[in-house]
């Protein structure tokens, strides 16, 4: 959510910042701006729209100087326009700031500043902070002190970078609730909201901690808390390769990421799955193994797609380990004073590892004494660092705003977690082996579905102009139906609902007419006959039926308008295979409708605000 790139070094900063911003655009893309500090002062250029629009508006190479900062915005306060775009400046125009997060008490601060005669151009909370820092500088005459003093009065969240013509050879960065990393180059330093922006310059990074500030100068950097206590920074290596954040010949990141799933799924169990012993080795959980063995209840908390994965996790864990599981939206959990016991295990699932609600939920759970486990994709992210133990997804960077490969990797990790817990309890090695073998077969099965993507595309083309979609599944496939509907609505803007198939008759059946496509997920499991009845109910009302069915189902084509066949697997693994055609269906429909699938309107990857 909002991309930040700052640079201080020997190279021209502007082109370097703009190329970094392009790599961060998936974090927010409603406006972009750059500030370069040089001997002639602070030059700021900003524009509503994408980074490419900014480039059309200004010749970036004409912005000369070796210190600067850039920003791509996802609007919180104020519509996306040129004025509300970042960077923002103080009243004198000599201090520039970019900000990710929300200043909750900005109205109180703004009122004080207005009373003191300061004026504002934008509707943003961020400009208030810039003006506030400027006011403090007037008396303190020290940029670092002015920023620190301002931040001590601020309530809310920030990942911010401040530059100034008063002290032009310095960048100040600070974080609370919004990630920032420092890139340590050779005689040059970067600061960014995401490793993707720095990897083409350096692999050496420092992850700023909560409430930490960094002062970057031409000859080095230091870190300290916002309260001015020096901190020790640990330089780490970025864990992915540059080509992983490039499109690699695909039209969209989303399509690339869908097609990566045979590999990413395999990476999720490589070195973990022990097929012969029917178990799994999860090194990241060793320190909490005793707590897991004694756990009376598991609470899974997450948002969006990760929450859907959590619902599958509930079924998996209760099935394989017989431990009761509750799944909670993190945004609800954090505020409802949840009842948590010290022998509860809370699992936070997050692709980005930065989702503000999920982060707040784990803090609440920790405060109340639970053991908190992270299932996170982004290495070094805040959730990964704040949880007691964890299992990485190893899906590699996910750039497409709609989550695809992270979802299947979450299911991969959740299945292994359930297996691990089950084998600690009553699951036999024979039962464990069956699950492990099923998992090991998934990458090849995903590949075989991807090989039939053209079939799915031709179905998609028939339905690209409808206004509504219904997705139905039962048991393990109910969350897959929810996820299928979410994928479609977020990238194609078609209204779509997911439901447990049997719930259809309690309301959604009223929607069914000859215009409504209904997607069923109907593998041949023990509730297959029940779902056939639900299909008949839709047919009886002239609804269009699209079914994801087993490849050896010889009956299903007689009751469906379209059948998308997937290989047979264990019922508990069926949502993994079902999600591949659902992702492709959504993708091809959205492309046909001319939507920007990688950057859908109003969305952003990594939701670091409440
Ligand atoms: C949907 C999507 C979102 C995220 C949600 C949680 O495609 O990407 O619903 O799943 O914002 O994000 P993470 O997993 O990063 O915590």
Coordinates of N, CA and C in Angstrom, one line a residue, residues 99-271:
X99 N 4.7 9.6 2.5 CA 4.2 8.9 3.7 C 3.2 7.8 3.3
X100 N 3.4 6.7 3.9 CA 2.5 5.5 3.8 C 1.9 5.3 5.1
X101 N 0.6 5.2 5.2 CA -0.1 4.9 6.5 C -1.1 6.0 6.7
X102 N -1.6 6.1 8.0 CA -2.6 7.1 8.3 C -2.3 7.8 9.6
X103 N -2.3 9.2 9.5 CA -2.1 10.0 10.7 C -3.4 10.2 11.3
X104 N -3.7 9.5 12.4 CA -5.1 9.5 12.9 C -5.5 10.8 13.5
X105 N -4.5 11.5 14.2 CA -4.9 12.7 14.8 C -4.5 13.9 14.0
X106 N -4.6 13.8 12.6 CA -4.1 14.9 11.8 C -5.0 16.1 11.9
X107 N -6.3 15.8 12.2 CA -7.2 17.0 12.3 C -6.9 17.9 13.4
X108 N -6.5 17.2 14.6 CA -6.1 18.0 15.7 C -4.9 18.8 15.4
X109 N -3.9 18.2 14.8 CA -2.6 18.9 14.5 C -2.9 20.0 13.5
X110 N -3.8 19.7 12.5 CA -4.1 20.7 11.4 C -4.7 21.9 12.0
X111 N -5.6 21.7 13.0 CA -6.3 22.8 13.6 C -5.3 23.8 14.3
X112 N -4.3 23.1 15.0 CA -3.3 23.9 15.7 C -2.5 24.7 14.7
X113 N -2.2 24.1 13.6 CA -1.4 24.7 12.5 C -2.2 25.8 11.9
X114 N -3.4 25.6 11.6 CA -4.3 26.6 11.0 C -4.4 27.8 11.9
X115 N -4.6 27.6 13.2 CA -4.6 28.7 14.2 C -3.3 29.5 14.2
X116 N -2.2 28.8 13.9 CA -0.9 29.5 13.9 C -0.7 30.1 12.6
X117 N -1.6 30.1 11.7 CA -1.5 30.8 10.4 C -1.0 29.9 9.2
X118 N -0.8 28.7 9.4 CA -0.3 27.8 8.3 C -1.5 27.5 7.4
X119 N -1.1 27.3 6.2 CA -2.2 26.9 5.2 C -1.9 25.6 4.5
X120 N -2.9 25.0 3.9 CA -2.7 23.7 3.3 C -3.2 23.7 1.8
X121 N -2.6 22.9 1.0 CA -3.0 22.8 -0.4 C -3.9 21.5 -0.6
X122 N -3.5 20.5 0.1 CA -4.1 19.2 -0.2 C -5.1 18.8 0.9
X123 N -5.8 17.7 0.7 CA -6.8 17.2 1.7 C -6.1 16.1 2.5
X124 N -4.8 15.9 2.4 CA -4.2 14.7 3.0 C -3.7 14.9 4.4
X125 N -3.7 13.8 5.1 CA -3.1 13.8 6.5 C -1.6 14.0 6.4
X126 N -1.0 13.5 5.2 CA 0.5 13.6 5.1 C 1.0 15.0 5.0
X127 N 0.3 15.8 4.3 CA 0.7 17.2 4.2 C 0.7 17.9 5.6
X128 N -0.2 17.5 6.4 CA -0.3 18.1 7.8 C 1.0 17.7 8.5
X129 N 1.5 16.5 8.3 CA 2.7 16.1 9.0 C 3.9 16.9 8.4
X130 N 3.9 17.1 7.1 CA 5.0 17.9 6.5 C 5.1 19.3 7.0
X131 N 3.9 19.9 7.1 CA 3.8 21.3 7.6 C 4.2 21.4 9.1
X132 N 3.8 20.3 9.8 CA 4.1 20.3 11.2 C 5.6 20.2 11.5
X133 N 6.3 19.3 10.7 CA 7.7 19.2 10.8 C 8.4 20.5 10.5
X134 N 7.8 21.2 9.4 CA 8.4 22.5 9.0 C 8.3 23.5 10.1
X135 N 7.1 23.5 10.8 CA 6.9 24.4 11.9 C 7.9 24.1 13.1
X136 N 8.1 22.9 13.4 CA 9.0 22.5 14.4 C 10.5 22.9 14.0
X137 N 10.8 22.7 12.7 CA 12.1 23.1 12.3 C 12.4 24.5 12.5
X138 N 11.4 25.4 12.4 CA 11.7 26.8 12.5 C 12.3 27.1 13.9
X139 N 11.8 26.4 14.9 CA 12.4 26.7 16.2 C 13.6 25.8 16.6
X140 N 13.5 24.5 16.1 CA 14.6 23.6 16.5 C 15.8 23.7 15.7
X141 N 15.7 24.1 14.4 CA 16.8 24.2 13.5 C 17.6 22.9 13.4
X142 N 16.9 21.8 13.4 CA 17.6 20.5 13.3 C 16.6 19.5 12.7
X143 N 16.9 19.0 11.5 CA 15.9 18.2 10.9 C 15.5 16.9 11.6
X144 N 16.6 16.3 12.1 CA 16.3 15.0 12.8 C 15.4 15.2 14.0
X145 N 15.8 16.3 14.7 CA 15.0 16.6 16.0 C 13.6 17.0 15.6
X146 N 13.4 17.7 14.5 CA 12.1 18.2 14.1 C 11.2 17.0 13.8
X147 N 11.8 16.0 13.0 CA 11.0 14.8 12.6 C 10.7 14.0 13.9
X148 N 11.7 13.8 14.7 CA 11.4 13.0 15.9 C 10.4 13.6 16.8
X149 N 10.5 15.0 17.0 CA 9.5 15.6 17.8 C 8.1 15.5 17.2
X150 N 8.0 15.7 15.9 CA 6.7 15.6 15.3 C 6.1 14.1 15.5
X151 N 7.0 13.2 15.3 CA 6.5 11.8 15.3 C 6.1 11.4 16.7
X152 N 6.7 12.1 17.7 CA 6.3 11.7 19.1 C 4.8 12.2 19.4
X153 N 4.3 13.1 18.6 CA 3.0 13.6 18.8 C 1.9 13.0 17.9
X154 N 2.4 12.2 17.0 CA 1.6 11.6 16.0 C 0.9 10.3 16.4
X155 N -0.4 10.2 16.2 CA -1.0 8.9 16.4 C -1.4 8.3 15.1
X156 N -1.2 7.0 15.0 CA -1.5 6.3 13.7 C -0.3 5.6 13.2
X157 N -0.3 5.4 11.9 CA 0.8 4.6 11.3 C 1.5 5.3 10.2
X158 N 2.8 5.0 10.1 CA 3.6 5.7 9.1 C 4.8 4.8 8.7
X159 N 5.1 4.9 7.3 CA 6.4 4.6 6.8 C 6.7 5.8 6.1
X160 N 7.7 6.6 6.5 CA 7.8 7.9 5.9 C 9.3 8.2 5.6
X161 N 9.5 9.1 4.6 CA 10.8 9.5 4.2 C 10.7 11.0 4.1
X162 N 11.7 11.7 4.7 CA 11.8 13.2 4.7 C 13.1 13.6 4.2
X163 N 13.0 14.6 3.3 CA 14.2 15.3 2.7 C 14.1 16.8 3.0
X164 N 15.3 17.4 2.9 CA 15.2 18.9 3.2 C 16.3 19.6 2.5
X165 N 16.1 20.8 2.0 CA 17.2 21.6 1.5 C 18.0 22.2 2.7
X166 N 17.5 22.2 3.9 CA 18.2 22.7 5.1 C 19.4 21.7 5.3
X167 N 19.2 20.4 5.2 CA 20.3 19.5 5.4 C 20.2 18.5 4.2
X168 N 20.8 19.0 3.0 CA 20.5 18.3 1.8 C 21.2 17.0 1.6
X169 N 22.2 16.7 2.4 CA 22.9 15.4 2.2 C 22.4 14.4 3.2
X170 N 21.2 14.4 3.5 CA 20.6 13.4 4.5 C 19.2 13.1 4.1
X171 N 18.9 11.8 4.3 CA 17.5 11.3 4.2 C 17.1 10.8 5.6
X172 N 15.9 11.2 6.0 CA 15.4 10.6 7.3 C 14.2 9.7 7.0
X173 N 14.3 8.5 7.5 CA 13.2 7.5 7.3 C 12.7 7.1 8.7
X174 N 11.4 6.8 8.8 CA 10.9 6.3 10.0 C 9.7 5.4 9.8
X175 N 9.5 4.4 10.6 CA 8.4 3.5 10.5 C 7.6 3.2 11.8
X176 N 6.3 3.2 11.6 CA 5.5 2.6 12.7 C 4.3 2.0 11.9
X177 N 4.2 0.7 11.9 CA 3.0 0.1 11.3 C 3.1 0.0 9.8
X178 N 4.1 0.5 9.1 CA 4.2 0.4 7.7 C 5.7 0.1 7.3
X179 N 5.9 -1.0 6.6 CA 7.3 -1.4 6.4 C 8.2 -0.5 5.7
X180 N 9.4 -0.5 6.0 CA 10.5 0.2 5.3 C 11.8 -0.6 5.4
X181 N 12.5 -0.7 4.3 CA 13.8 -1.3 4.3 C 14.8 -0.4 3.8
X182 N 16.1 -0.6 4.3 CA 17.2 0.2 3.7 C 18.0 -0.7 2.8
X183 N 18.4 -0.2 1.7 CA 19.2 -0.9 0.8 C 20.6 -0.4 0.9
X184 N 21.6 -1.3 1.2 CA 22.9 -0.8 1.5 C 23.8 -1.1 0.2
X185 N 24.1 -0.1 -0.5 CA 24.9 -0.3 -1.7 C 26.3 0.2 -1.5
X186 N 27.0 0.3 -2.6 CA 28.4 0.7 -2.5 C 28.5 2.2 -2.7
X187 N 28.6 2.9 -1.5 CA 28.6 4.3 -1.5 C 27.3 4.9 -1.9
X188 N 26.2 4.1 -1.8 CA 24.9 4.6 -2.0 C 23.9 3.9 -1.1
X189 N 22.8 4.6 -0.8 CA 21.8 4.0 0.1 C 20.4 4.3 -0.4
X190 N 19.6 3.2 -0.2 CA 18.2 3.4 -0.7 C 17.3 3.1 0.5
X191 N 16.1 3.7 0.4 CA 15.1 3.3 1.4 C 13.9 3.0 0.6
X192 N 13.2 2.0 1.0 CA 12.0 1.6 0.2 C 11.0 0.9 1.0
X193 N 9.7 0.9 0.5 CA 8.7 0.2 1.3 C 8.7 -1.3 0.9
X194 N 9.6 -1.7 0.0 CA 9.5 -3.1 -0.5 C 10.9 -3.5 -1.1
X195 N 11.3 -4.7 -0.9 CA 12.6 -5.1 -1.4 C 12.7 -5.0 -2.9
X196 N 11.5 -5.2 -3.6 CA 11.5 -5.2 -5.0 C 12.1 -3.9 -5.6
X197 N 12.0 -2.8 -4.9 CA 12.5 -1.5 -5.4 C 14.1 -1.4 -5.3
X198 N 14.7 -2.2 -4.5 CA 16.2 -2.0 -4.3 C 17.0 -3.2 -4.9
X199 N 16.3 -4.3 -5.3 CA 17.1 -5.5 -5.6 C 18.0 -5.3 -6.9
X200 N 17.6 -4.4 -7.8 CA 18.5 -4.2 -8.9 C 19.8 -3.4 -8.6
X201 N 19.8 -2.8 -7.4 CA 21.0 -2.1 -6.9 C 21.8 -2.9 -5.9
X202 N 21.1 -3.5 -5.0 CA 21.8 -4.2 -3.9 C 20.9 -5.3 -3.4
X203 N 21.6 -6.4 -2.9 CA 20.8 -7.5 -2.2 C 20.9 -7.3 -0.7
X204 N 21.8 -6.3 -0.3 CA 22.0 -6.2 1.2 C 21.0 -5.2 1.7
X205 N 20.2 -5.7 2.7 CA 19.1 -4.8 3.2 C 19.1 -4.8 4.7
X206 N 18.5 -3.8 5.3 CA 18.2 -3.7 6.7 C 16.7 -3.5 6.8
X207 N 16.0 -4.4 7.5 CA 14.6 -4.2 7.8 C 14.4 -3.3 9.0
X208 N 13.8 -2.1 8.8 CA 13.6 -1.2 9.9 C 12.6 -1.9 10.9
X209 N 12.8 -1.7 12.1 CA 11.9 -2.3 13.1 C 10.8 -1.2 13.4
X210 N 9.7 -1.7 14.1 CA 8.7 -0.8 14.6 C 9.3 0.3 15.4
X211 N 8.8 1.6 15.2 CA 9.3 2.7 15.9 C 10.8 3.0 15.8
X212 N 11.3 2.6 14.6 CA 12.7 2.9 14.3 C 12.8 4.0 13.3
X213 N 13.9 4.7 13.4 CA 14.3 5.8 12.4 C 15.6 5.4 11.8
X214 N 15.8 5.8 10.6 CA 17.1 5.7 10.0 C 17.6 7.0 9.4
X215 N 18.8 7.3 9.6 CA 19.4 8.6 9.0 C 20.4 8.1 8.0
X216 N 20.1 8.4 6.7 CA 21.0 8.0 5.6 C 21.8 9.2 5.2
X217 N 23.1 9.1 5.2 CA 24.0 10.1 4.6 C 24.8 9.5 3.5
X218 N 25.6 10.4 2.9 CA 26.4 9.9 1.7 C 27.4 8.9 2.2
X219 N 27.9 9.0 3.4 CA 29.0 8.2 3.8 C 28.6 7.1 4.9
X220 N 27.3 6.9 5.0 CA 26.9 5.8 6.0 C 25.5 6.1 6.5
X221 N 25.0 5.2 7.3 CA 23.7 5.3 7.9 C 23.7 4.9 9.4
X222 N 22.7 5.4 10.1 CA 22.6 5.0 11.5 C 21.1 4.7 11.7
X223 N 20.8 3.9 12.7 CA 19.4 3.7 13.1 C 19.2 3.9 14.6
X224 N 18.0 4.4 14.9 CA 17.7 4.6 16.3 C 16.2 4.6 16.5
X225 N 15.8 4.5 17.7 CA 14.3 4.5 17.9 C 13.9 5.9 17.8
X226 N 12.6 6.1 17.6 CA 12.0 7.4 17.5 C 12.3 8.2 18.8
X227 N 12.5 7.5 19.9 CA 12.8 8.2 21.1 C 14.3 8.5 21.3
X228 N 15.1 8.2 20.2 CA 16.5 8.6 20.1 C 17.4 7.6 20.9
X229 N 17.1 6.4 21.0 CA 18.0 5.4 21.5 C 18.6 4.6 20.3
X230 N 20.0 4.6 20.3 CA 20.6 3.9 19.2 C 20.2 2.5 19.1
X231 N 20.0 1.9 17.9 CA 19.7 0.5 17.7 C 20.8 -0.1 16.8
X232 N 20.9 -1.4 16.9 CA 21.8 -2.1 16.1 C 21.1 -2.7 14.9
X233 N 21.6 -2.4 13.7 CA 20.9 -2.9 12.6 C 21.6 -4.1 12.0
X234 N 20.8 -5.1 11.6 CA 21.3 -6.3 11.0 C 21.2 -6.3 9.5
X235 N 22.3 -6.5 8.8 CA 22.2 -6.5 7.4 C 21.8 -7.9 6.9
X236 N 20.8 -8.0 6.1 CA 20.4 -9.3 5.6 C 20.4 -9.3 4.1
X237 N 20.3 -10.5 3.5 CA 20.3 -10.7 2.1 C 18.9 -10.9 1.6
X238 N 18.5 -10.2 0.5 CA 17.2 -10.4 -0.1 C 17.1 -11.9 -0.6
X239 N 16.0 -12.5 -0.4 CA 15.9 -14.0 -0.6 C 15.4 -14.3 -2.0
X240 N 15.1 -13.4 -2.8 CA 14.6 -13.7 -4.1 C 15.4 -13.1 -5.2
X241 N 15.2 -13.6 -6.5 CA 16.0 -13.1 -7.6 C 15.2 -12.0 -8.4
X242 N 16.0 -11.2 -9.1 CA 15.3 -10.1 -9.9 C 14.3 -10.7 -10.9
X243 N 14.6 -11.8 -11.5 CA 13.7 -12.3 -12.6 C 12.3 -12.7 -12.0
X244 N 12.4 -13.0 -10.6 CA 11.1 -13.4 -10.0 C 10.1 -12.2 -9.9
X245 N 10.6 -11.0 -10.0 CA 9.6 -9.9 -10.0 C 9.5 -9.2 -11.4
X246 N 9.8 -10.0 -12.4 CA 9.6 -9.5 -13.8 C 8.6 -10.5 -14.4
X247 N 8.0 -10.0 -15.6 CA 6.9 -10.7 -16.1 C 7.3 -12.0 -16.9
X248 N 8.5 -12.0 -17.3 CA 9.1 -13.3 -17.9 C 8.3 -13.7 -19.1
X249 N 7.9 -12.8 -20.0 CA 7.2 -13.1 -21.2 C 5.7 -13.3 -21.1
X250 N 5.1 -13.2 -19.9 CA 3.7 -13.3 -19.7 C 3.1 -11.9 -19.9
X251 N 1.8 -11.9 -20.3 CA 1.1 -10.6 -20.5 C 0.9 -9.9 -19.2
X252 N 0.6 -10.7 -18.2 CA 0.4 -10.1 -16.8 C 1.1 -10.9 -15.8
X253 N 1.4 -10.2 -14.7 CA 2.0 -10.9 -13.5 C 1.0 -12.0 -13.0
X254 N -0.3 -11.6 -13.1 CA -1.3 -12.6 -12.5 C -1.2 -13.9 -13.3
X255 N -1.1 -13.8 -14.6 CA -1.0 -15.0 -15.4 C 0.3 -15.8 -15.1
X256 N 1.4 -15.0 -15.0 CA 2.7 -15.7 -14.7 C 2.6 -16.4 -13.4
X257 N 1.9 -15.7 -12.4 CA 1.9 -16.3 -11.1 C 1.0 -17.6 -11.1
X258 N -0.1 -17.5 -11.9 CA -1.0 -18.7 -12.0 C -0.1 -19.9 -12.6
X259 N 0.6 -19.6 -13.6 CA 1.4 -20.6 -14.3 C 2.6 -21.1 -13.4
X260 N 3.0 -20.3 -12.5 CA 4.1 -20.7 -11.6 C 3.8 -21.8 -10.6
X261 N 2.4 -22.0 -10.4 CA 2.0 -22.8 -9.3 C 2.5 -24.2 -9.2
X262 N 2.8 -24.9 -10.3 CA 3.4 -26.2 -10.1 C 4.8 -26.1 -9.3
X263 N 5.5 -25.1 -9.6 CA 6.8 -24.9 -8.9 C 6.6 -24.3 -7.5
X264 N 5.8 -23.3 -7.4 CA 5.6 -22.7 -6.1 C 5.0 -23.7 -5.1
X265 N 4.1 -24.5 -5.6 CA 3.5 -25.5 -4.7 C 4.5 -26.5 -4.2
X266 N 5.3 -26.9 -5.2 CA 6.4 -27.9 -4.9 C 7.4 -27.2 -3.8
X267 N 7.7 -25.9 -4.1 CA 8.6 -25.3 -3.1 C 8.0 -25.2 -1.7
X268 N 6.7 -25.3 -1.6 CA 6.1 -25.2 -0.3 C 6.2 -26.5 0.5
X269 N 6.5 -27.6 -0.2 CA 6.7 -28.8 0.6 C 8.1 -29.4 0.5
X270 N 8.9 -28.8 -0.5 CA 10.3 -29.4 -0.7 C 11.1 -29.3 0.6
X271 N 11.7 -30.5 1.0 CA 12.5 -30.5 2.2 C 11.7 -30.6 3.4

